[in-house]
Amino acid sequence: MGKDWADEVDDDEVDAAQDLRSRLGGLAPESPEPSSQASESPAVASLASRIGGLSTGPSSSPSQPPPSSSSPQRERERPRLNPQAPIFGRALAGVKADRTEKPKEATPTAPPPAPAPPPAQKTETTPGTPKTTEPTKPAAMASADDGWGNTVAAAPDAVDAVVNGDGDQAQSVDMSSTSGLISNEFQVEVKLADLQADPNSPLYSVTKFEELPIHEHLLKGIYAAGFTKPSKIQEKALPLLIANPAQNLIGQSQSGTGKTAAFALNMLSRVDAALMTPQAICLAPSRELARQIQEVVDKLGQFTQIKTCLAVPNSWKRGVRIEQQIVIGTPGTLQEMLRGGTRHFDPKMIKVFVLDEADQMIQLQGLGDQTFRIKKALPENVQNVLFSATFPEEVQEFAKLFAPEANQLFLKQEDVTVDAIKQLYLECDSEQGKFEALSMLYDCMSIGQSIVFCRKKMTADMISDRLGQEGHSVASLHGDKLSDERDAILDGFRDGKTKVLITTNVIARGIDIQQVNMVVNFDVPDMGPEGGFAPDVETYIHRIGRTGRFGRKGCSVTFVSDDRSMRDVQSIMDTLGKPMKKIDARSQKDLDQLEKALRAAMKGPN
Ligand SMILES: Nc1ncnc2c1ncn2[C@@H]1O[C@H](COP(=O)(O)OP(=O)(O)OP(=O)(O)O)[C@@H](O)[C@H]1O
């Protein structure tokens, strides 16, 4: 399961390694004061030592960033990127030369007009600006090779479109401008109707929202959000969640399939807007995810009088009574709120307790301790709702203890990843080779938007600085940044002001930015020192799940640079039962193929 040993955690959490079962039984020792920042484990340097043995690449210490003093020189020597030219031939020449052998009921105030679903064919623009345009025109597309020998359709000119092999979806990207830091106009059109009609799709359902037991004010919110039909998890979970008497639920569904709306609608259905006190709590592992969930709840609940309160560091005032019906936050801040007894709100009024990313929220190390303490303050008959894209077997057992007699919706292991995400791995010679590759990938990464995940905050900053020096539009986000800064960085990325976000596991889970069409694992995720640095399959699943949201396509590229990272990737492939396409950074043919495949997978211009 995902570990937070490097930087995954919210900045006000504490670690605890107590036995979960005993905590479930009768815990409640006084909780420690949360620290103000996530700490960097000293063990994070160990990747460097593992890589140390390899490669004849440029001789920087693998644990260190490439020497910055050498960068400007290299930058001057490197030809400027030309969007028309093949990317990798130029880029990795040095790498190739250096390569050696490698191993309830809402209380409405005004009666609403009867809600009506939006048209089935949905067009979305950059978040927040719903816009209707003509559907994409697959007929205008020309056939092309996607780089792997599959035929895809490619549209010419400014709007390039690709229909996937099954012809089940049409998307287009309009890149009116692809250069400049803040000037791109990015537009994605998605036709979901066909996808939602495919019984094998996690987005499929036989039901309409009106057939679910949802209040008409919430139906209005659903349609205002642009949803036409429920996804599979929504169709299955909502009737179980909303039924009375309330029952616990543990729900698993692939990343990007609409779990948030499922638990948000349940909270909105169960709280009473006439009562000016919290009645539902939703916990998430990061401030970014908590903010996002709040936005979803606010949007779906916009035709009710229900209000939400964000409980993350610097978002609330100590001593001020909380009157909003739904509190969404991170465990450390919730604990702080509850530390004053009933001063901020009466926890005995809570009816619903939701854990998003639940497997992480109840894990032994990290957030679990705080989560369990909060649960102890709530009434025994609270409805416990646990959602995640991943529930490793051992965590399923804990989840069932946390939410006794829960209705359970679990996926088969082979179904946990979304097929629309094309998974690749790129063999590099060394850490330095990884930087070279990343720099050269930038043209592909910036066709839409991309997230680059690294193990360490320091690496994220260093990559960001370096790409920035090359004139690229990037930002880094991790737990060492101040709260306001973190918010501004993610908002800027959401708004498309930044094309590439370099980050740690802090936003590996839950973050929903539809235009992200590429994820790069600069480092293969691992379990850290407590997990013996074993590959972290769950974190891998969540990381790549930042793309391919609700039927969109995307691709992930995982960098390997030594025997160990290769073994880790192999192990992830074995666990998921899905091969990743290998790209050899030494092979011009492979690199050309990669570029072609990435462009095809990301609907970029060919
Ligand atoms: N019924 C629907 N119709 C269309 N779009 C939907 C529907 N439900 C959710 N979405 C959209 O799908 C996207 C992904 O939803 P969400 O973030 O809830 O996924 P998730 O399952 O929680 O993913 P993760 O496991 O990564 O947290 C969001 O942009 C959301 O607005």
CSV table of C-alpha atoms in Angstrom, one decimal, residues 223-489:
chain,number,residue,atom,x,y,z
A,223,TYR,CA,-26.9,17.7,-14.3
A,224,ALA,CA,-25.3,21.1,-13.6
A,225,ALA,CA,-22.0,19.2,-13.2
A,226,GLY,CA,-22.5,17.8,-16.7
A,227,PHE,CA,-23.2,14.2,-15.7
A,228,THR,CA,-25.6,12.3,-17.9
A,229,LYS,CA,-25.5,8.8,-16.6
A,230,PRO,CA,-24.1,7.3,-13.4
A,231,SER,CA,-20.9,5.2,-13.7
A,232,LYS,CA,-20.9,1.6,-12.5
A,233,ILE,CA,-19.7,2.5,-9.0
A,234,GLN,CA,-22.3,5.3,-8.7
A,235,GLU,CA,-25.0,3.0,-9.9
A,236,LYS,CA,-24.1,0.2,-7.5
A,237,ALA,CA,-23.0,2.3,-4.5
A,238,LEU,CA,-25.6,5.0,-4.3
A,239,PRO,CA,-28.7,2.8,-3.6
A,240,LEU,CA,-26.7,1.0,-0.9
A,241,LEU,CA,-25.4,4.2,0.6
A,242,ILE,CA,-28.7,6.2,0.6
A,243,ALA,CA,-31.0,3.4,1.8
A,244,ASN,CA,-32.3,3.5,5.4
A,245,PRO,CA,-31.4,2.4,7.9
A,246,ALA,CA,-27.9,3.6,6.9
A,247,GLN,CA,-25.4,0.8,6.3
A,248,ASN,CA,-21.6,0.9,6.1
A,249,LEU,CA,-20.0,0.6,2.7
A,250,ILE,CA,-16.6,-0.3,1.4
A,251,GLY,CA,-16.3,0.6,-2.3
A,252,GLN,CA,-13.5,0.0,-4.7
A,253,SER,CA,-13.5,1.3,-8.3
A,254,GLN,CA,-10.8,2.2,-10.7
A,255,SER,CA,-9.3,5.7,-10.6
A,256,GLY,CA,-11.3,8.4,-12.3
A,257,THR,CA,-14.6,6.5,-12.3
A,258,GLY,CA,-16.6,8.9,-10.1
A,259,LYS,CA,-16.3,7.7,-6.5
A,260,THR,CA,-16.3,11.2,-5.2
A,261,ALA,CA,-19.7,12.0,-6.5
A,262,ALA,CA,-21.0,8.7,-5.0
A,263,PHE,CA,-19.9,9.6,-1.4
A,264,ALA,CA,-20.6,13.3,-1.9
A,265,LEU,CA,-24.2,12.6,-2.9
A,266,ASN,CA,-24.6,10.3,0.1
A,267,MET,CA,-23.4,13.0,2.5
A,268,LEU,CA,-25.6,15.6,0.9
A,269,SER,CA,-28.6,13.2,1.1
A,270,ARG,CA,-28.1,12.5,4.8
A,271,VAL,CA,-27.4,15.9,6.4
A,272,ASP,CA,-30.2,18.2,7.5
A,273,ALA,CA,-29.6,21.7,6.1
A,274,ALA,CA,-31.8,23.1,8.9
A,275,LEU,CA,-29.3,22.0,11.6
A,276,MET,CA,-26.4,24.4,11.8
A,277,THR,CA,-23.8,21.9,12.9
A,278,PRO,CA,-21.6,19.3,11.2
A,279,GLN,CA,-23.3,16.0,10.5
A,280,ALA,CA,-20.9,14.4,8.0
A,281,ILE,CA,-17.1,14.2,7.9
A,282,CYS,CA,-15.1,13.3,5.0
A,283,LEU,CA,-11.3,12.7,5.4
A,284,ALA,CA,-8.7,12.7,2.6
A,285,PRO,CA,-5.0,12.2,2.8
A,286,SER,CA,-3.9,15.6,1.4
A,287,ARG,CA,-5.1,19.2,1.6
A,288,GLU,CA,-5.2,19.2,-2.2
A,289,LEU,CA,-7.6,16.3,-2.3
A,290,ALA,CA,-9.7,17.7,0.5
A,291,ARG,CA,-10.1,21.0,-1.4
A,292,GLN,CA,-11.1,19.2,-4.5
A,293,ILE,CA,-13.7,17.1,-2.7
A,294,GLN,CA,-15.1,20.2,-1.2
A,295,GLU,CA,-15.5,21.7,-4.7
A,296,VAL,CA,-17.4,18.6,-5.8
A,297,VAL,CA,-19.7,18.6,-2.8
A,298,ASP,CA,-20.4,22.3,-3.3
A,299,LYS,CA,-21.1,21.8,-6.9
A,300,LEU,CA,-23.4,18.9,-6.5
A,301,GLY,CA,-25.1,20.6,-3.5
A,302,GLN,CA,-25.4,24.0,-5.1
A,303,PHE,CA,-29.3,23.8,-5.3
A,304,THR,CA,-29.5,23.0,-1.6
A,305,GLN,CA,-28.8,25.1,1.5
A,306,ILE,CA,-26.1,22.7,2.7
A,307,LYS,CA,-22.8,24.2,3.4
A,308,THR,CA,-19.3,22.8,3.7
A,309,CYS,CA,-16.3,23.5,5.8
A,310,LEU,CA,-12.7,22.8,4.7
A,311,ALA,CA,-10.6,21.4,7.5
A,312,VAL,CA,-7.0,21.7,6.4
A,313,PRO,CA,-4.1,23.7,7.8
A,314,ASN,CA,-4.8,27.5,7.6
A,315,SER,CA,-8.4,27.0,6.4
A,316,TRP,CA,-10.3,27.5,9.7
A,317,LYS,CA,-10.1,29.6,12.8
A,318,ARG,CA,-9.5,28.0,16.2
A,319,GLY,CA,-12.3,28.9,18.6
A,320,VAL,CA,-14.9,29.7,16.0
A,321,ARG,CA,-17.9,27.4,16.0
A,322,ILE,CA,-18.4,25.4,12.9
A,323,GLU,CA,-22.0,25.6,11.6
A,324,GLN,CA,-21.6,24.0,8.1
A,325,GLN,CA,-23.2,20.6,7.8
A,326,ILE,CA,-20.3,18.8,6.0
A,327,VAL,CA,-16.7,19.0,7.1
A,328,ILE,CA,-14.1,17.9,4.6
A,329,GLY,CA,-10.5,17.8,5.6
A,330,THR,CA,-7.3,16.0,6.6
A,331,PRO,CA,-7.1,13.9,9.7
A,332,GLY,CA,-4.6,16.2,11.6
A,333,THR,CA,-6.8,19.2,11.3
A,334,LEU,CA,-9.9,17.3,12.2
A,335,GLN,CA,-8.2,16.0,15.3
A,336,GLU,CA,-7.3,19.6,16.2
A,337,MET,CA,-10.9,20.6,15.8
A,338,LEU,CA,-12.0,17.7,18.0
A,339,ARG,CA,-9.4,18.4,20.7
A,340,GLY,CA,-11.6,21.2,22.1
A,341,GLY,CA,-14.3,18.7,22.9
A,342,THR,CA,-17.5,20.2,21.7
A,343,ARG,CA,-16.0,23.7,21.3
A,344,HIS,CA,-15.9,23.7,17.5
A,345,PHE,CA,-18.8,21.2,17.0
A,346,ASP,CA,-20.4,18.3,18.6
A,347,PRO,CA,-19.0,15.1,17.2
A,348,LYS,CA,-22.0,13.2,18.5
A,349,MET,CA,-24.1,14.9,15.7
A,350,ILE,CA,-22.0,13.2,13.0
A,351,LYS,CA,-24.1,10.7,11.0
A,352,VAL,CA,-21.7,9.9,8.1
A,353,PHE,CA,-18.0,9.3,8.2
A,354,VAL,CA,-16.3,9.0,4.8
A,355,LEU,CA,-12.8,8.0,4.1
A,356,ASP,CA,-11.6,8.7,0.6
A,357,GLU,CA,-8.4,6.8,-0.3
A,358,ALA,CA,-9.5,4.6,2.6
A,359,ASP,CA,-6.7,2.0,2.3
A,360,GLN,CA,-4.2,4.7,2.9
A,361,MET,CA,-6.3,6.4,5.6
A,362,ILE,CA,-6.4,3.3,7.8
A,363,GLN,CA,-2.9,2.0,7.2
A,364,LEU,CA,-0.8,1.2,10.2
A,365,GLN,CA,1.8,3.8,9.6
A,366,GLY,CA,0.8,7.3,8.9
A,367,LEU,CA,-2.8,8.5,8.8
A,368,GLY,CA,-4.4,5.4,10.3
A,369,ASP,CA,-3.7,6.4,13.9
A,370,GLN,CA,-5.3,9.8,13.5
A,371,THR,CA,-8.3,8.4,11.6
A,372,PHE,CA,-9.0,5.9,14.3
A,373,ARG,CA,-8.8,8.6,17.0
A,374,ILE,CA,-11.4,10.6,15.1
A,375,LYS,CA,-13.6,7.6,14.7
A,376,LYS,CA,-13.5,7.1,18.4
A,377,ALA,CA,-15.0,10.5,19.0
A,378,LEU,CA,-18.0,9.8,16.7
A,379,PRO,CA,-21.2,8.0,17.6
A,380,GLU,CA,-21.1,4.2,17.4
A,381,ASN,CA,-23.8,4.1,14.8
A,382,VAL,CA,-22.2,6.5,12.4
A,383,GLN,CA,-22.3,5.3,8.8
A,384,ASN,CA,-18.8,4.5,7.8
A,385,VAL,CA,-18.1,4.9,4.1
A,386,LEU,CA,-14.7,3.8,2.7
A,387,PHE,CA,-13.7,4.3,-0.9
A,388,SER,CA,-10.5,3.7,-2.8
A,389,ALA,CA,-9.2,2.5,-6.2
A,390,THR,CA,-7.0,0.1,-4.2
A,391,PHE,CA,-7.7,-2.2,-1.3
A,392,PRO,CA,-4.8,-4.6,-0.9
A,393,GLU,CA,-6.0,-7.9,0.7
A,394,GLU,CA,-4.5,-7.2,4.1
A,395,VAL,CA,-6.2,-3.8,4.2
A,396,GLN,CA,-9.5,-5.2,3.2
A,397,GLU,CA,-9.5,-7.1,6.5
A,398,PHE,CA,-8.8,-3.9,8.5
A,399,ALA,CA,-11.4,-2.1,6.4
A,400,LYS,CA,-14.0,-4.6,7.4
A,401,LEU,CA,-13.1,-4.1,11.1
A,402,PHE,CA,-13.4,-0.3,10.6
A,403,ALA,CA,-16.7,-0.6,8.9
A,404,PRO,CA,-18.4,-3.7,10.3
A,405,GLU,CA,-21.1,-5.5,8.3
A,406,ALA,CA,-20.4,-3.2,5.4
A,407,ASN,CA,-21.8,-3.7,2.0
A,408,GLN,CA,-18.7,-4.4,-0.1
A,409,LEU,CA,-17.9,-3.6,-3.7
A,410,PHE,CA,-14.4,-4.9,-4.5
A,411,LEU,CA,-12.7,-5.2,-7.9
A,412,LYS,CA,-10.8,-8.2,-9.2
A,413,GLN,CA,-7.1,-7.6,-9.2
A,414,GLU,CA,-6.9,-7.7,-13.0
A,415,ASP,CA,-9.5,-4.9,-13.2
A,416,VAL,CA,-7.8,-2.3,-11.0
A,417,THR,CA,-6.2,-0.3,-13.7
A,418,VAL,CA,-8.0,1.5,-16.5
A,419,ASP,CA,-7.2,0.1,-20.0
A,420,ALA,CA,-7.3,3.5,-21.5
A,421,ILE,CA,-4.0,4.3,-19.9
A,422,LYS,CA,-1.2,3.1,-22.1
A,423,GLN,CA,1.6,2.0,-19.8
A,424,LEU,CA,5.3,2.2,-21.0
A,425,TYR,CA,8.6,2.1,-19.4
A,426,LEU,CA,11.8,3.8,-20.5
A,427,GLU,CA,15.2,2.3,-20.0
A,428,CYS,CA,17.8,4.9,-19.2
A,429,ASP,CA,21.5,4.4,-18.4
A,430,SER,CA,21.6,6.4,-15.2
A,431,GLU,CA,20.0,9.1,-13.1
A,432,GLN,CA,21.6,11.6,-15.5
A,433,GLY,CA,20.1,9.7,-18.4
A,434,LYS,CA,16.7,10.1,-16.8
A,435,PHE,CA,17.1,13.8,-16.7
A,436,GLU,CA,18.1,13.9,-20.3
A,437,ALA,CA,15.1,11.8,-21.2
A,438,LEU,CA,12.7,13.9,-19.2
A,439,SER,CA,14.0,17.1,-20.8
A,440,MET,CA,13.4,15.6,-24.2
A,441,LEU,CA,10.0,14.3,-23.3
A,442,TYR,CA,8.9,17.8,-22.5
A,443,ASP,CA,7.5,18.4,-26.0
A,444,CYS,CA,5.3,15.3,-25.5
A,445,MET,CA,4.4,16.2,-21.9
A,446,SER,CA,3.3,19.6,-22.9
A,447,ILE,CA,0.9,18.5,-25.7
A,448,GLY,CA,-1.7,18.5,-22.9
A,449,GLN,CA,-0.6,18.5,-19.3
A,450,SER,CA,1.6,16.1,-17.4
A,451,ILE,CA,2.5,15.1,-13.9
A,452,VAL,CA,6.0,13.9,-13.1
A,453,PHE,CA,6.3,11.9,-9.9
A,454,CYS,CA,9.6,11.6,-8.0
A,455,ARG,CA,10.5,10.0,-4.8
A,456,LYS,CA,12.0,13.0,-3.1
A,457,LYS,CA,11.0,16.7,-2.7
A,458,MET,CA,14.6,17.7,-3.5
A,459,THR,CA,14.4,15.9,-6.8
A,460,ALA,CA,11.1,17.5,-7.6
A,461,ASP,CA,12.6,21.0,-7.0
A,462,MET,CA,15.7,20.2,-8.9
A,463,ILE,CA,13.9,18.9,-12.0
A,464,SER,CA,11.6,21.8,-11.9
A,465,ASP,CA,14.5,24.3,-11.7
A,466,ARG,CA,16.3,22.6,-14.5
A,467,LEU,CA,13.3,22.4,-16.9
A,468,GLY,CA,12.5,26.0,-15.9
A,469,GLN,CA,16.0,27.0,-16.9
A,470,GLU,CA,15.4,25.4,-20.3
A,471,GLY,CA,12.4,27.7,-20.7
A,472,HIS,CA,9.7,25.1,-20.0
A,473,SER,CA,6.5,25.9,-18.1
A,474,VAL,CA,6.8,23.7,-15.0
A,475,ALA,CA,6.2,23.9,-11.3
A,476,SER,CA,7.0,21.7,-8.3
A,477,LEU,CA,4.6,20.8,-5.6
A,478,HIS,CA,5.4,19.0,-2.4
A,479,GLY,CA,4.9,19.0,1.4
A,480,ASP,CA,7.7,21.5,2.1
A,481,LYS,CA,5.8,24.3,0.4
A,482,LEU,CA,3.6,26.5,2.4
A,483,SER,CA,-0.1,25.9,2.3
A,484,ASP,CA,-0.9,29.0,0.3
A,485,GLU,CA,1.9,28.2,-2.1
A,486,ARG,CA,0.6,24.6,-2.5
A,487,ASP,CA,-2.9,25.9,-3.3
A,488,ALA,CA,-1.6,28.4,-5.8
A,489,ILE,CA,0.6,25.9,-7.6
